[in-house]
Amino acid sequence: MRNFITILCALFPVIFISFAGCRRSAETSLTIAGSTSVQPFAELLAELYMQKHPGVEINVQGGGSSAGIRAVQNRICDIGMSSRPLTPEEQNLQQWTIALDGIVLIVHNQNPVRNITLEQLKDVFSGKIRNWRELGGPDQKITVITREEGSGTRGCFEEIVMHGAHFAADALVQDSNGAVREIVASDPSAIGYISFGLVDERVRALAVNGITPSESTIIAHTYPLARRFLFLTNGEPNALARSFLEFVLSPEGQKTLADEGLIKAVP
Amino acid sequence: MREKFFEKILLLCALSAVTALFLIALFIFYEGLPLIFRIGPANFILSSNWAPTKGHFGILPMIVGSLQVTVLALILGGTLGLACAMFLAEFAPRWSVRILKPLIELLAGIPSVVYGFIGVLVLVPLIRRTLGGPGFSVLAAGIILGIMILPTVIAISLDALNAVPLSYKEGSLAVGATRWQTLYRLTLPAAKSGIIASLILAMGRAIGETMAVIMVAGNALIIPKSPLEPVRTLTSNIALEMGYASGTHQEALFATGVVLFIIVALLNTFALLALRKKV
């Protein structure tokens, strides 16, 4: 019995050591961190890049735009990801726009409301406006759907629309664009927000401040909820980071992003 | 020699299972407790303000939500399950038991995401159209969980009812009691501890269920005042936010796990005590 416990204890360090990754040199490994909105796309691009260049390792981590910007400023990661514009203090970083996206307000197909102002949006999502009548729709309570805390899309929506106001406590919370879309497609009184690339014919996109979300209004940045997905480096990127950036901005990388529903930054 | 060898192998297996469990518990507490002590256990459990990325950690709505959903599931699933077990034990013809019992056990094998999916497609729109509200609600979660705990309630209650010695029942029937009187006055009290254990185990199952609940509960951060309002449970809170959580937010989710762990551990202790108290 005692022997066994000794063996067991002796085994654990061995197991842990075997899990601890061997650190690679800067020439073959790249760390990317930041925006959770950009993360899934960066992961996809990293996978493709690693297939093309065996031996290279790219780690993509989340944490949020601000955390990514801080990490790249402190040289904790090679490339930062951000889905929000840089503040004046952050302008010392080099930035590459890898793709464009818009956050689109969606309602049920039978909903007669076509347009909403940013002010009304804030009131709807903070629970001040509770009935569609106040927006020119039918006399029906509004079912508000938001994303979970920590989601990049939610963070961006908070910045552009909420300005510090809290989401209504009774708002439904869903943890993916797809789930939000499903609920809106089936509930005539629902309103939610999803990424531009995921809008389909089962739901209706609202115009915001009179501007309809479309590829052209997002590229021109006239649509109020347009956002840029940025890659950031601190000074000149090293050879591997540069090679990865070039891949992302190449026709193939851009096509990959467009296939995922984003809008190409390099037409 | 060989005997010894196999004995050791089995011991190793048993130890590794216990070790794994112990390490998981240790890890959850190690990650979650610091935050609970930083903000104070009372603040954590009694505040209703949950905005972890802005430094507010109050999980009262989730605790209340978990309990509401679980109690509703027990009322629905418990009564149905118990009635079903009583029928199978005392009134059902032998051939129907042979068909029904495997069918009920089959219910236990359906993945919870399937229950959730059916809930979203059928139950939620039904509640929205007939009773009002968003449809995603305590009621929807309670009904789905009620169905999910049926196999647990039925199987264990049935065993408890069947364990009552036949001679008791024969004696009761011999002095002129009807079958219903015998069941109600004699068999049920005799099987009480097993039935209570089945309900407590079902309660643990209901409190721990995640996927199906996330899909039909709506996950809003309120303390529901009616069964038609949306609700967020402890488990949904963890599963919903873990994808993007980091830093203190992640700690807060582990702390939610600590609370859940303690609740489930208490429930299981009660279940064991109830089972031990064989009448």
CSV table of C-alpha atoms in Angstrom, one decimal, chain A residues 1 4-5 8 12 36-37 39-40 63 143 147-152 154 158 166 169-175 183 186-189, chain B residues 8-9 11-12 15-16 19 23 50-54 128 134 136 214-215 217-222 230 232 239-241 244 246 249:
chain,number,residue,atom,x,y,z
A,1,MET,CA,0.0,0.0,0.0
A,4,PHE,CA,1.9,2.4,-4.2
A,5,ILE,CA,1.4,5.8,-2.8
A,8,LEU,CA,1.9,7.4,-7.5
A,12,PHE,CA,2.8,12.9,-11.0
A,36,THR,CA,-12.3,37.7,-28.6
A,37,SER,CA,-14.2,38.8,-31.7
A,39,GLN,CA,-9.8,35.3,-32.1
A,40,PRO,CA,-11.8,32.7,-34.1
A,63,GLY,CA,-8.4,38.2,-23.3
A,143,THR,CA,-37.9,40.7,-26.1
A,147,ARG,CA,-24.6,38.3,-25.7
A,148,GLU,CA,-22.9,37.0,-22.6
A,149,GLU,CA,-20.4,39.0,-20.6
A,150,GLY,CA,-16.9,38.8,-22.0
A,151,SER,CA,-18.0,38.4,-25.6
A,152,GLY,CA,-16.2,40.8,-28.1
A,154,ARG,CA,-21.1,42.5,-26.8
A,158,GLU,CA,-21.5,48.4,-25.3
A,166,HIS,CA,-26.4,48.7,-18.2
A,169,ALA,CA,-31.6,42.7,-16.3
A,170,ASP,CA,-34.4,40.7,-17.9
A,171,ALA,CA,-32.6,40.6,-21.3
A,172,LEU,CA,-32.2,37.1,-22.5
A,173,VAL,CA,-28.5,36.1,-22.8
A,174,GLN,CA,-27.2,33.7,-25.4
A,175,ASP,CA,-23.6,32.7,-26.0
A,183,ILE,CA,-34.4,33.1,-31.3
A,186,SER,CA,-38.8,32.4,-34.3
A,187,ASP,CA,-40.0,35.2,-32.0
A,188,PRO,CA,-41.9,38.2,-33.6
A,189,SER,CA,-41.2,40.4,-30.6
B,8,LYS,CA,-2.6,-4.3,-6.6
B,9,ILE,CA,-3.8,-3.4,-10.1
B,11,LEU,CA,-6.1,-0.9,-5.9
B,12,LEU,CA,-4.2,1.3,-8.3
B,15,LEU,CA,-6.7,5.1,-6.1
B,16,SER,CA,-6.4,6.9,-9.4
B,19,THR,CA,-7.1,10.9,-6.8
B,23,LEU,CA,-7.5,16.9,-7.6
B,50,TRP,CA,-23.3,40.2,-11.6
B,51,ALA,CA,-21.0,42.1,-14.0
B,52,PRO,CA,-17.6,40.3,-13.6
B,53,THR,CA,-15.8,42.4,-16.2
B,54,LYS,CA,-16.7,45.5,-14.2
B,128,ARG,CA,-44.7,31.8,-25.7
B,134,PRO,CA,-40.5,35.2,-24.0
B,136,PHE,CA,-37.5,31.0,-22.4
B,214,ILE,CA,-28.8,26.9,-21.1
B,215,MET,CA,-30.9,26.3,-24.2
B,217,ALA,CA,-33.9,29.1,-19.7
B,218,GLY,CA,-33.1,32.4,-21.4
B,219,ASN,CA,-30.2,33.1,-18.9
B,220,ALA,CA,-31.3,36.6,-17.9
B,221,LEU,CA,-29.8,38.0,-14.7
B,222,ILE,CA,-33.0,38.4,-12.7
B,230,PRO,CA,-36.2,33.9,-17.9
B,232,ARG,CA,-30.0,31.8,-15.1
B,239,ALA,CA,-20.9,27.3,-19.2
B,240,LEU,CA,-22.2,30.5,-20.8
B,241,GLU,CA,-19.3,32.8,-19.9
B,244,TYR,CA,-14.2,34.4,-23.1
B,246,SER,CA,-10.0,35.6,-18.2
B,249,HIS,CA,-13.8,36.9,-14.5
